Amino acid sequence: MSEASQSHATITSLADIKEYRGLLSWVASIDHKQIGIMYVVSAYFFLFVGVVEALIMRLQLIRPNNHLISPETYDQLFTMHGTTMVFLMAMPLLFGFSVYLVPLMIGARDMAFPRLNALGFWLYFFGALMLYFSFMAGGAPAAGWFGYAPLTEKSYSFDHGIDYWALSLLVMGAGSVATGINLIVTVLTLRAPGMTLRRLPLFVWMVFINGILVVLAMPPLNAALVMILADRLLNTHFFTPATGGSALMWQNYFWMFGHPEVYILVLPAFGVISEVIPVFSRKVMYGYGLMATSTVAIAFLSFGVWLHHMFATGLGFAILYLFAASSMLIAVPTGIKIFNWIATMWGGTIRFSTPMLFATAFLIQFTIGGLSGITFAAIPLDWQLTDSYFVVAHIHYVLLGGTVFAMIAGTYYWFPKVTGRMMSERVGRWNFWLLVIGFNGTFAVLHILGVLGMPRRVYTYPDVPYFGLLHAISTYFAFVLVLGLLVFVANMIWSLLRGKVAGDDPWDAWTLEWATSSPPPPENFERVRTIHGRRPLWDLKHAAVAPAATKEGR
Amino acid sequence: MERNKMGMLTFVASEAVFFALLIAAYIFYHRRGGEGPTAANSLDLVKTSIFTVALLSSSVTMHFAVHSAKAKKSRGVGVWLFATIVLGAIFLIGQGTEYLGLIREHVTISRNLFGTTFFTLTGFHGFHVAIGLVMLLILLGLAMNPRGLHPDSPAVEVISIYWHFVDVVWIAVFSVVYLWAFV
Ligand code: HEM
Ligand SMILES: [Cu+2]
């Protein structure tokens, strides 16, 4: 037990906690740590499902004029893959980290509303099951992850796939709002004494802003889903042009949600990176205030750019210019973050442990994804590239090369805290290099395919120069990528069973979650001392040397 | 701020966006309905105004219920909650009869865009009133039980936030759907 510990350290693994024994203790749990773990495990399970769907698509695309699967199956696969990755994998993964870590990082006992927390998880869980039930109920949805009307109308999608799709998103949307509210109120009301907003760990800042985004951005999606469900089940006319309805209405409402959603999918990942980089560079975060304010700026601006997803729908020029400008503007606060992370690493004593490796890869890959994103803000380029494989490359650079890499960094970083066991560093290196090579090999070439004119969402393509070659390269590297993911899962399972005991604070970190045992006891802390700075644990560890050493955030 | 209150306010903010978009849809489709029923030729402004008064006064009675709760007068809480419930129920019954009348005239949700947007918007509002009534009934039950509601429980105030919100939404809906049709 270290000097700084704020709890009894007799716990060294989850099995030591008697409150967590038995299936019922999990199913009926309102403990934020158990709920967080259930979120993360479910999310990684659906990552696996989504990857299997992706592999089938990649196999179909391996050579021109291939007929491994039918066009209908291909449509179902990309729809289920996209929906799964966004709503069943990424969001719950981020929520899992958020509800697990926020109370610990602010020195609280639990979330503000523990029951609501459980409700949020179970709404997600059953919503996810409902989506997959569609396979058994006559056919999965096949209209893409953004389900454009009128393709989703009954006259074009007759079986029940879209009904399940819309209902399940509605159920999960309600759960997300519940969790968003919970996170906001937790951060505002349950901080430890002395932890002012200016001393909040950056992860908590980003999760807090994310909560606001969730609460305000889910309603447009829910409204649109209600309308499409009414169209399909009650024969209303919202999106049927023949009777005066408007297909563009769906696009507007969907992207009013959809653009903030992309920031919902990345802000907590930014938070993870902002915790990992300083600790492994042994330097305080450069530009703490700018990091927080640029997050607020991103959240604010993200509600004013949605039309850049609709540049090809024939809007007036004034509107086009306005949204092109706002879309370029939102790159500024994001760029600021990238520079701050680099500045933090600059001149630091960098330890390239696995979390830091993944954080570094995140920085590079996310920047590439950001640059291809800016490309779309230039309207003529968007007209050329929209609905091509360039978009597919962009999505995966930000979501997989960005968010998922960051969350893997976070997994390596916090796994010792959550389970009490270190993950293997040696396997971690294999994991890292397989993923980096597999990921970039799979998706970098897709940029070229897009520029050459390969449209997205088609099940096969004619034998024109380079198409077959580039697709084949992408498919082969996809297997390397999947191997990397399998190594990751294997490392988690092996480390859980055999990993070396972590102790309270294996990384010599400075946020509060490291000041309790690993895994933390159900009550988190026995007592929380008053916080005097941004690095409460550092202050505790160095209290004898320099009392209240850090003046930051006073 | 007390955490339940903050939670409810955040929830209300989310709901406000939801209703704003339903209202925007109503406005957007207003002139695109084509032939058939419209707000102007199928709605009864006078009747609905009366039910509107009932709903708006229920906000006043709710306010008094909160007042009594703060003054720790549990009898007052019960009486004012009861009044609020009655007024809310009158509103819902009014909406029910309005719907019945419309449906008898074959103005349904699938008839045309007016029906579509009108029933969706007012239907969701009515649904929220119904949820509010359920919460108020539970509160009333607790208030009547001497061991049920702690006098300084924030519950009354928290539910009053929701109830006032539902009222404010109705003011917006009433202005857009009813008043706009007749100017
Ligand atoms: C092993 C990793 C992955 C592979 C091989 C892969 C492959 C693919 C393929 C082949 C498509 C369909 C392209 C088309 O025909 O238009 C696709 C679409 C998509 N992917 Fe992935 N993907 C992977 C991981 C991910 C992850 C981690 C995410 C998100 C976090 C993601 C999000 C999406 C989205 C949103 C779409 C668009 C779906 C649509 O068009 O409706 N993918 N992916
Ligand atoms: Cu966007």
Coordinates of C-alpha atoms and ligand atoms in Angstrom, one line a residue, chain A residues 255 258-263 302 305-309 327 330 394, ligand 2:
Chain A
W255 CA -27.4 15.1 -40.0
G258 CA -25.2 13.0 -37.4
H259 CA -22.6 15.6 -37.3
P260 CA -22.6 16.2 -33.6
E261 CA -22.6 12.4 -33.4
V262 CA -19.1 12.2 -35.0
Y263 CA -17.9 14.5 -32.2
S302 CA -20.7 21.0 -34.4
V305 CA -22.2 22.3 -40.0
W306 CA -24.6 19.4 -40.7
L307 CA -25.3 20.5 -44.3
H308 CA -21.8 19.5 -45.4
H309 CA -23.2 16.0 -45.6
S327 CA -17.0 23.3 -41.7
I330 CA -14.5 23.6 -36.9
H394 CA -12.1 8.9 -44.3
Ligands
CU2 CU -20.2 16.2 -40.5

